[in-house]
Amino acid sequence: MPDFRRYLPILDWGRSYDKTAFSNDMIAAVIVTIMLIPQSLAYAMLAGLPPEAGLYASIVPILLYAVFGTSRALAVGPVAVVSLMTAAAVGQIAEQGTIGYAAAALSLALLSGLMLLAMGIFRLGFVANFLSHPVIAGFITASGILIAVSQLKHIFGVSASGHTLPEIVHSLWTHLGDTNVITLVIGIIAIAFLFWVRLGMKDALIKLGLSNSVAGVLTKAGPVAAVAVTTMAVALFRLDESGVKIVGSVPQSLPPLTMPALSPDLLQQLLLPAALITIIGFVESISVAQTLAAKKRQRINPDQELIGLGAANIGAAFTGGYPVTGGFARSVVNYDAGAETPAAGAFTAIGLAIAALALTPLIYFLPTATLAATIIVAVLGLVDLSILKHAWTYNRADFAAVLATILLTLGFGVEAGVSAGVIISIAMHLFRTSRPHVAEVGLVPGTQHFRNIKRHKVETDPEILTLRVDEALWFANARFLEDQILDRLTKDCALKHVILMFSAVNQVDLSALETLEALNKRLDEQGIKLHLSEVKGPVMDRLQRAHFLEELTGKVYLAQYDAWRDLHDATPIKAVS
Amino acid sequence: MPDFRRYLPILDWGRSYDKTAFSNDMIAAVIVTIMLIPQSLAYAMLAGLPPEAGLYASIVPILLYAVFGTSRALAVGPVAVVSLMTAAAVGQIAEQGTIGYAAAALSLALLSGLMLLAMGIFRLGFVANFLSHPVIAGFITASGILIAVSQLKHIFGVSASGHTLPEIVHSLWTHLGDTNVITLVIGIIAIAFLFWVRLGMKDALIKLGLSNSVAGVLTKAGPVAAVAVTTMAVALFRLDESGVKIVGSVPQSLPPLTMPALSPDLLQQLLLPAALITIIGFVESISVAQTLAAKKRQRINPDQELIGLGAANIGAAFTGGYPVTGGFARSVVNYDAGAETPAAGAFTAIGLAIAALALTPLIYFLPTATLAATIIVAVLGLVDLSILKHAWTYNRADFAAVLATILLTLGFGVEAGVSAGVIISIAMHLFRTSRPHVAEVGLVPGTQHFRNIKRHKVETDPEILTLRVDEALWFANARFLEDQILDRLTKDCALKHVILMFSAVNQVDLSALETLEALNKRLDEQGIKLHLSEVKGPVMDRLQRAHFLEELTGKVYLAQYDAWRDLHDATPIKAVS
């Protein structure tokens, strides 16, 4: 049953599952669970949902991904950027805290899941390639800044709103007078501690004599320590009565069965946000999965990944979650902790289910400032402005795309940012290919090579004009090319032959064929013959089929050097009159 | 004042205007005026507007184009496809016959005019190139069919509605019982007569001994004859009392000063239709203008054309018209009649102004069936299904784009059709370039040329893999290329060198650079060196700037043959183990 196995990778790794794999997966699961508890609560808060939604979004989706996904190390669940996008999308439809808000988040997960599933079934995984790397980098960086700034309100203990940088900053600024000093102290200490956990704790523990792996595990537990200590501090001194905001009562429950809202109006409003979340979620997930697979020389199947992520999101929609994807940080932790198969994910799900069922009373006094600190420290790791410098050195067009994506994301929100990123990068590619580089070439003396007359010392012939076209010919550049050639012609009266060197012409579409036919005719009227050289096989096949070669006034040469020998050596060089 | 002349081409041709040009322009104007009177009335009806709107749309716009346009022969005014698009756009907003309908048509002309003007000022004329020729051909053909079918209701004298082929056919079918026989007879006779005018009248007149040019002028007057004869028939026998629909009273007036509706809601609704009308109108106009200019070895300036058309549409918006553009039929007639300068257009405008002022009482009894016949015969000239056959032979992808455009236009209306055409053609181009052709090449014995090992008998070396990449490397294909190369590697264990032959790589963007860096590293881990050959100047400049060449494990060769001599001749050929 080969087809069955394509859609159910679990049948593949499941049959060779043994005790070693089990114990490795188990250890990884424990570490990831410890890391995920505070993170899941925090990302749910970022998405505007009650904290338990973050736990629920990490249980059933992980199990479904373990069955349908192909990556051995990918950990699926709520991630920062998708949580922010969820808040932006659902925030336009319902008030935070209402039942409508939670239901719309479920619908968003369902829509996104169905889109992922459909893309997987129709093998459309390649569309992820249409987001350029620099644009993604810019978007992630800008989102990280947006997220960090949006969490400052919890650190200051004030209320603030907005989905764009100016909105959030303005709202924060006007509320700064209401700052709760105790909250601010907790927040700053938590941020400082978490930064130290991230940057210095492991080395410090190793210096204290702990082994590398134990130090690693303890470092992963750092955020849990921050949660425990601040929760205890609030509980002991009843800081909540002094205005420190706390998580409060969270239901003790396994993920509930939920029904997404399905009104056509709502679904229509969520269609575009769902599509954007689908694209961004898939791109993030697939890059993580590919990076980790490459390290172990494994291959992942992008189309099956879509099915795995689709199943995970549909699962989230029916079990009280919200859109999920494969997260970078958690997957790397899972990989580093030695996860061998998707079973590690399943064990993590069990761990989180126990947490949801038994541990929620313990976080009653957890201050939201601690969760905000967790988010801020996590997302600042995403912010990497060096992409701007890198792009600037390499290519101004790439730089413009990155800068525009960053500024639009900060200024107009995540949806505007990612839409603009996609459109700008495709538009720039189209614009570039619509103005092909056309070089006049001549023979490099003593060789059979032809090079740009502006860059090399080459031999030319006043009766022969050889142009190398550096682009596939298609509808957007055909007329531009025609203009360039005709402009060039007006300068030369001695001209008898025009050779188009097609070594870099990878395609000639029907519009371009019509242009070539017109050019052939126009040159013929002026007594000039049109020749082609170095035409590639696939292009040649098409030109033959269209009977263009019969109309062509000149010849088609296998090599440019043959054309030169034929046309130039038969006609001795004359001086320009 | 060179800049002044760029924006006012009239200063260019106006200073050399003489008596010969005047008399030639005058003759052309008389012929075009005779042709335009029935056509303008008919197209206004097609757009759902009162007949005089067609006349008004041909007066001030022509004058403004004469001042700002660069084409010597283009005749601006209402055309069939744009009239249909106007009806489709405005019909969604207001009922035909209401003041709101006419005002929305004015707003549409204003918006389209402003868009054209802005594109002209920012020199965005090149965007017209992003519509592929076959897609335009398909759209025009489908529009022609839609228009012809939509006019059948006037021939049968029934009421029918709809903007798509199924809607119109269904509506016609259900109303067919109401057919007015007299109207049908008038309609069929008018159609038959006009077809004869088009196909056989000129030859018949020449056989009767008339000179070629007189026969030509009389042929142009054929539609006027149809109008005159059917109008007289209706008036004499008072056929209107038997249910033949007539034009009725048309105000005797010069174009009135009108104000387009400017409510933000309305403008927002018209934004997309206006953009589509702008694109289609510009593409139609520019192709006509370029074709006619080429015949006289003149050049037109696309950006200035945009300004000319923009001014014409803004003029239409304030003088009781609706969106206009340069029409094919009228421009060819103008050119054939000997028009030398845009002054011919100005004289035509004067002729039409006289008609609007003095002749409208004469068309009181003009049956709408005659106008419908005029339209049907005119647009069937646009229908050309041979583009389907042509595209099928050349390229299945182009064929699919044309077929989709035709079917979507017929099935979902003009706006859906043209939007789909643009999107499909760009998407197909992106898809094609996202899966580059990669050929393994070898040396053609006795030459310095390298060719595809699958198509030619060539020499290879088991230690050297040479791949020629037939596409610019950019974000959408970088990963695909990496996959192809890595897949290819697993088959060869003797491999020591991979040479990427960059003769057809016209661009390497930042995403692709990252992929090349990763590939270089991956090959290095396997002890394989990566070389490049035949790198183009602009690509080389960028790679140097990004310091990629310092990281590269192998070398960069000017020519592939140099690489072969260096790597192959230094290592004698070994058999594959």
mmCIF file of N, CA and C in Angstrom, chain B residues 150-229:
data_model
loop_
_atom_site.group_PDB
_atom_site.id
_atom_site.type_symbol
_atom_site.label_atom_id
_atom_site.label_comp_id
_atom_site.label_asym_id
_atom_site.label_seq_id
_atom_site.Cartn_x
_atom_site.Cartn_y
_atom_site.Cartn_z
ATOM 1 N N SER B 150 -25.414 40.365 -26.787
ATOM 2 C CA SER B 150 -26.182 41.293 -25.956
ATOM 3 C C SER B 150 -27.063 42.203 -26.817
ATOM 4 N N GLN B 151 -26.706 42.375 -28.092
ATOM 5 C CA GLN B 151 -27.484 43.270 -28.960
ATOM 6 C C GLN B 151 -28.660 42.568 -29.628
ATOM 7 N N LEU B 152 -28.673 41.221 -29.531
ATOM 8 C CA LEU B 152 -29.752 40.485 -30.200
ATOM 9 C C LEU B 152 -31.129 40.903 -29.700
ATOM 10 N N LYS B 153 -31.217 41.342 -28.436
ATOM 11 C CA LYS B 153 -32.529 41.736 -27.908
ATOM 12 C C LYS B 153 -33.124 42.888 -28.729
ATOM 13 N N HIS B 154 -32.260 43.785 -29.209
ATOM 14 C CA HIS B 154 -32.776 44.899 -30.014
ATOM 15 C C HIS B 154 -33.230 44.408 -31.382
ATOM 16 N N ILE B 155 -32.568 43.368 -31.879
ATOM 17 C CA ILE B 155 -32.963 42.825 -33.193
ATOM 18 C C ILE B 155 -34.320 42.136 -33.084
ATOM 19 N N PHE B 156 -34.518 41.414 -31.940
ATOM 20 C CA PHE B 156 -35.805 40.732 -31.765
ATOM 21 C C PHE B 156 -36.873 41.659 -31.189
ATOM 22 N N GLY B 157 -36.442 42.824 -30.716
ATOM 23 C CA GLY B 157 -37.408 43.750 -30.137
ATOM 24 C C GLY B 157 -37.959 43.268 -28.803
ATOM 25 N N VAL B 158 -37.127 42.543 -28.036
ATOM 26 C CA VAL B 158 -37.569 42.078 -26.716
ATOM 27 C C VAL B 158 -36.676 42.716 -25.657
ATOM 28 N N SER B 159 -37.064 42.565 -24.392
ATOM 29 C CA SER B 159 -36.168 43.054 -23.344
ATOM 30 C C SER B 159 -35.421 41.858 -22.769
ATOM 31 N N ALA B 160 -34.146 42.042 -22.539
ATOM 32 C CA ALA B 160 -33.339 40.972 -21.958
ATOM 33 C C ALA B 160 -32.210 41.650 -21.203
ATOM 34 N N SER B 161 -31.623 40.925 -20.260
ATOM 35 C CA SER B 161 -30.576 41.566 -19.462
ATOM 36 C C SER B 161 -29.455 40.565 -19.177
ATOM 37 N N GLY B 162 -28.440 41.004 -18.448
ATOM 38 C CA GLY B 162 -27.349 40.099 -18.078
ATOM 39 C C GLY B 162 -25.998 40.606 -18.570
ATOM 40 N N HIS B 163 -24.953 40.208 -17.853
ATOM 41 C CA HIS B 163 -23.604 40.625 -18.233
ATOM 42 C C HIS B 163 -22.725 39.438 -18.617
ATOM 43 N N THR B 164 -23.300 38.213 -18.569
ATOM 44 C CA THR B 164 -22.512 37.046 -18.963
ATOM 45 C C THR B 164 -23.269 36.298 -20.033
ATOM 46 N N LEU B 165 -22.571 35.455 -20.792
ATOM 47 C CA LEU B 165 -23.206 34.750 -21.887
ATOM 48 C C LEU B 165 -24.400 33.915 -21.415
ATOM 49 N N PRO B 166 -24.253 33.101 -20.361
ATOM 50 C CA PRO B 166 -25.414 32.305 -19.929
ATOM 51 C C PRO B 166 -26.591 33.187 -19.515
ATOM 52 N N GLU B 167 -26.321 34.264 -18.776
ATOM 53 C CA GLU B 167 -27.397 35.165 -18.353
ATOM 54 C C GLU B 167 -28.138 35.743 -19.555
ATOM 55 N N ILE B 168 -27.350 36.251 -20.520
ATOM 56 C CA ILE B 168 -27.981 36.918 -21.662
ATOM 57 C C ILE B 168 -28.789 35.916 -22.475
ATOM 58 N N VAL B 169 -28.188 34.740 -22.734
ATOM 59 C CA VAL B 169 -28.871 33.737 -23.556
ATOM 60 C C VAL B 169 -30.146 33.277 -22.858
ATOM 61 N N HIS B 170 -30.058 33.034 -21.554
ATOM 62 C CA HIS B 170 -31.235 32.591 -20.813
ATOM 63 C C HIS B 170 -32.332 33.652 -20.861
ATOM 64 N N SER B 171 -31.939 34.904 -20.638
ATOM 65 C CA SER B 171 -32.903 36.000 -20.605
ATOM 66 C C SER B 171 -33.552 36.172 -21.977
ATOM 67 N N LEU B 172 -32.736 36.096 -23.041
ATOM 68 C CA LEU B 172 -33.259 36.196 -24.402
ATOM 69 C C LEU B 172 -34.277 35.090 -24.655
ATOM 70 N N TRP B 173 -33.883 33.872 -24.277
ATOM 71 C CA TRP B 173 -34.703 32.683 -24.541
ATOM 72 C C TRP B 173 -36.085 32.812 -23.897
ATOM 73 N N THR B 174 -36.114 33.287 -22.642
ATOM 74 C CA THR B 174 -37.398 33.383 -21.947
ATOM 75 C C THR B 174 -38.273 34.490 -22.532
ATOM 76 N N HIS B 175 -37.657 35.473 -23.204
ATOM 77 C CA HIS B 175 -38.452 36.580 -23.746
ATOM 78 C C HIS B 175 -38.745 36.429 -25.232
ATOM 79 N N LEU B 176 -38.288 35.323 -25.823
ATOM 80 C CA LEU B 176 -38.355 35.204 -27.269
ATOM 81 C C LEU B 176 -39.803 35.226 -27.787
ATOM 82 N N GLY B 177 -40.736 34.830 -26.910
ATOM 83 C CA GLY B 177 -42.147 34.859 -27.297
ATOM 84 C C GLY B 177 -42.658 36.260 -27.606
ATOM 85 N N ASP B 178 -42.011 37.279 -27.049
ATOM 86 C CA ASP B 178 -42.462 38.667 -27.245
ATOM 87 C C ASP B 178 -41.916 39.289 -28.527
ATOM 88 N N THR B 179 -41.205 38.473 -29.346
ATOM 89 C CA THR B 179 -40.541 39.040 -30.530
ATOM 90 C C THR B 179 -41.475 39.930 -31.338
ATOM 91 N N ASN B 180 -40.957 41.107 -31.735
ATOM 92 C CA ASN B 180 -41.700 42.007 -32.605
ATOM 93 C C ASN B 180 -41.235 41.739 -34.031
ATOM 94 N N VAL B 181 -42.138 41.232 -34.877
ATOM 95 C CA VAL B 181 -41.732 40.747 -36.195
ATOM 96 C C VAL B 181 -41.187 41.874 -37.070
ATOM 97 N N ILE B 182 -41.813 43.023 -37.003
ATOM 98 C CA ILE B 182 -41.341 44.139 -37.851
ATOM 99 C C ILE B 182 -39.915 44.524 -37.457
ATOM 100 N N THR B 183 -39.678 44.618 -36.138
ATOM 101 C CA THR B 183 -38.327 44.931 -35.669
ATOM 102 C C THR B 183 -37.345 43.899 -36.184
ATOM 103 N N LEU B 184 -37.737 42.623 -36.094
ATOM 104 C CA LEU B 184 -36.849 41.556 -36.520
ATOM 105 C C LEU B 184 -36.507 41.699 -38.001
ATOM 106 N N VAL B 185 -37.504 42.037 -38.809
ATOM 107 C CA VAL B 185 -37.257 42.203 -40.243
ATOM 108 C C VAL B 185 -36.284 43.353 -40.475
ATOM 109 N N ILE B 186 -36.532 44.482 -39.811
ATOM 110 C CA ILE B 186 -35.615 45.629 -39.956
ATOM 111 C C ILE B 186 -34.213 45.221 -39.545
ATOM 112 N N GLY B 187 -34.116 44.545 -38.415
ATOM 113 C CA GLY B 187 -32.802 44.161 -37.878
ATOM 114 C C GLY B 187 -32.049 43.246 -38.827
ATOM 115 N N ILE B 188 -32.771 42.225 -39.361
ATOM 116 C CA ILE B 188 -32.094 41.268 -40.232
ATOM 117 C C ILE B 188 -31.655 41.943 -41.531
ATOM 118 N N ILE B 189 -32.533 42.778 -42.076
ATOM 119 C CA ILE B 189 -32.155 43.475 -43.319
ATOM 120 C C ILE B 189 -30.949 44.371 -43.061
ATOM 121 N N ALA B 190 -30.972 45.096 -41.932
ATOM 122 C CA ALA B 190 -29.853 45.996 -41.627
ATOM 123 C C ALA B 190 -28.559 45.208 -41.481
ATOM 124 N N ILE B 191 -28.615 44.083 -40.785
ATOM 125 C CA ILE B 191 -27.396 43.275 -40.614
ATOM 126 C C ILE B 191 -26.894 42.793 -41.973
ATOM 127 N N ALA B 192 -27.808 42.259 -42.776
ATOM 128 C CA ALA B 192 -27.394 41.734 -44.079
ATOM 129 C C ALA B 192 -26.780 42.852 -44.916
ATOM 130 N N PHE B 193 -27.444 44.027 -44.930
ATOM 131 C CA PHE B 193 -26.932 45.155 -45.711
ATOM 132 C C PHE B 193 -25.540 45.571 -45.225
ATOM 133 N N LEU B 194 -25.384 45.671 -43.900
ATOM 134 C CA LEU B 194 -24.100 46.140 -43.365
ATOM 135 C C LEU B 194 -22.983 45.121 -43.631
ATOM 136 N N PHE B 195 -23.324 43.836 -43.591
ATOM 137 C CA PHE B 195 -22.303 42.844 -43.957
ATOM 138 C C PHE B 195 -21.896 43.016 -45.417
ATOM 139 N N TRP B 196 -22.891 43.288 -46.256
ATOM 140 C CA TRP B 196 -22.577 43.489 -47.667
ATOM 141 C C TRP B 196 -21.712 44.752 -47.839
ATOM 142 N N VAL B 197 -22.049 45.814 -47.087
ATOM 143 C CA VAL B 197 -21.251 47.045 -47.135
ATOM 144 C C VAL B 197 -19.805 46.724 -46.809
ATOM 145 N N ARG B 198 -19.644 45.899 -45.795
ATOM 146 C CA ARG B 198 -18.308 45.584 -45.313
ATOM 147 C C ARG B 198 -17.536 44.722 -46.302
ATOM 148 N N LEU B 199 -18.233 43.741 -46.882
ATOM 149 C CA LEU B 199 -17.522 42.725 -47.653
ATOM 150 C C LEU B 199 -17.592 42.935 -49.162
ATOM 151 N N GLY B 200 -18.716 43.428 -49.673
ATOM 152 C CA GLY B 200 -18.858 43.426 -51.134
ATOM 153 C C GLY B 200 -19.135 44.766 -51.784
ATOM 154 N N MET B 201 -19.505 45.779 -50.986
ATOM 155 C CA MET B 201 -19.992 47.020 -51.590
ATOM 156 C C MET B 201 -18.932 47.743 -52.409
ATOM 157 N N LYS B 202 -17.710 47.806 -51.866
ATOM 158 C CA LYS B 202 -16.679 48.589 -52.545
ATOM 159 C C LYS B 202 -16.411 48.010 -53.936
ATOM 160 N N ASP B 203 -16.241 46.693 -54.017
ATOM 161 C CA ASP B 203 -15.988 46.058 -55.309
ATOM 162 C C ASP B 203 -17.145 46.302 -56.264
ATOM 163 N N ALA B 204 -18.375 46.222 -55.724
ATOM 164 C CA ALA B 204 -19.542 46.417 -56.569
ATOM 165 C C ALA B 204 -19.550 47.830 -57.150
ATOM 166 N N LEU B 205 -19.220 48.815 -56.310
ATOM 167 C CA LEU B 205 -19.205 50.205 -56.781
ATOM 168 C C LEU B 205 -18.115 50.405 -57.821
ATOM 169 N N ILE B 206 -16.964 49.768 -57.612
ATOM 170 C CA ILE B 206 -15.875 49.913 -58.581
ATOM 171 C C ILE B 206 -16.300 49.291 -59.918
ATOM 172 N N LYS B 207 -16.994 48.161 -59.824
ATOM 173 C CA LYS B 207 -17.483 47.522 -61.065
ATOM 174 C C LYS B 207 -18.455 48.446 -61.803
ATOM 175 N N LEU B 208 -19.211 49.250 -61.031
ATOM 176 C CA LEU B 208 -20.148 50.194 -61.647
ATOM 177 C C LEU B 208 -19.426 51.376 -62.281
ATOM 178 N N GLY B 209 -18.093 51.397 -62.151
ATOM 179 C CA GLY B 209 -17.317 52.431 -62.825
ATOM 180 C C GLY B 209 -16.868 53.558 -61.916
ATOM 181 N N LEU B 210 -17.151 53.468 -60.610
ATOM 182 C CA LEU B 210 -16.691 54.532 -59.708
ATOM 183 C C LEU B 210 -15.200 54.366 -59.433
ATOM 184 N N SER B 211 -14.536 55.466 -59.126
ATOM 185 C CA SER B 211 -13.103 55.372 -58.825
ATOM 186 C C SER B 211 -12.943 54.737 -57.441
ATOM 187 N N ASN B 212 -11.746 54.234 -57.223
ATOM 188 C CA ASN B 212 -11.439 53.531 -55.977
ATOM 189 C C ASN B 212 -11.742 54.401 -54.760
ATOM 190 N N SER B 213 -11.313 55.672 -54.808
ATOM 191 C CA SER B 213 -11.450 56.504 -53.609
ATOM 192 C C SER B 213 -12.909 56.886 -53.383
ATOM 193 N N VAL B 214 -13.639 57.191 -54.430
ATOM 194 C CA VAL B 214 -15.059 57.521 -54.266
ATOM 195 C C VAL B 214 -15.796 56.298 -53.713
ATOM 196 N N ALA B 215 -15.479 55.118 -54.258
ATOM 197 C CA ALA B 215 -16.103 53.893 -53.766
ATOM 198 C C ALA B 215 -15.801 53.712 -52.281
ATOM 199 N N GLY B 216 -14.562 54.039 -51.919
ATOM 200 C CA GLY B 216 -14.168 53.906 -50.502
ATOM 201 C C GLY B 216 -14.997 54.822 -49.618
ATOM 202 N N VAL B 217 -15.156 56.074 -50.025
ATOM 203 C CA VAL B 217 -15.917 57.026 -49.217
ATOM 204 C C VAL B 217 -17.374 56.575 -49.109
ATOM 205 N N LEU B 218 -17.956 56.151 -50.209
ATOM 206 C CA LEU B 218 -19.351 55.707 -50.190
ATOM 207 C C LEU B 218 -19.518 54.497 -49.268
ATOM 208 N N THR B 219 -18.507 53.617 -49.288
ATOM 209 C CA THR B 219 -18.566 52.446 -48.424
ATOM 210 C C THR B 219 -18.607 52.870 -46.958
ATOM 211 N N LYS B 220 -17.781 53.886 -46.627
ATOM 212 C CA LYS B 220 -17.786 54.384 -45.242
ATOM 213 C C LYS B 220 -19.148 54.942 -44.868
ATOM 214 N N ALA B 221 -19.878 55.452 -45.900
ATOM 215 C CA ALA B 221 -21.183 56.045 -45.624
ATOM 216 C C ALA B 221 -22.283 54.985 -45.551
ATOM 217 N N GLY B 222 -21.926 53.737 -45.780
ATOM 218 C CA GLY B 222 -22.920 52.652 -45.760
ATOM 219 C C GLY B 222 -23.773 52.633 -44.506
ATOM 220 N N PRO B 223 -23.156 52.655 -43.307
ATOM 221 C CA PRO B 223 -23.972 52.659 -42.094
ATOM 222 C C PRO B 223 -24.919 53.854 -42.027
ATOM 223 N N VAL B 224 -24.463 55.016 -42.531
ATOM 224 C CA VAL B 224 -25.347 56.187 -42.532
ATOM 225 C C VAL B 224 -26.551 55.919 -43.428
ATOM 226 N N ALA B 225 -26.296 55.248 -44.549
ATOM 227 C CA ALA B 225 -27.409 54.903 -45.448
ATOM 228 C C ALA B 225 -28.398 53.993 -44.737
ATOM 229 N N ALA B 226 -27.873 53.001 -44.017
ATOM 230 C CA ALA B 226 -28.759 52.094 -43.281
ATOM 231 C C ALA B 226 -29.597 52.878 -42.277
ATOM 232 N N VAL B 227 -28.930 53.816 -41.583
ATOM 233 C CA VAL B 227 -29.634 54.645 -40.615
ATOM 234 C C VAL B 227 -30.742 55.450 -41.316
ATOM 235 N N ALA B 228 -30.386 56.083 -42.431
ATOM 236 C CA ALA B 228 -31.332 56.967 -43.128
ATOM 237 C C ALA B 228 -32.526 56.169 -43.634
ATOM 238 N N VAL B 229 -32.242 55.046 -44.299
ATOM 239 C CA VAL B 229 -33.333 54.280 -44.907
ATOM 240 C C VAL B 229 -34.281 53.719 -43.839
#
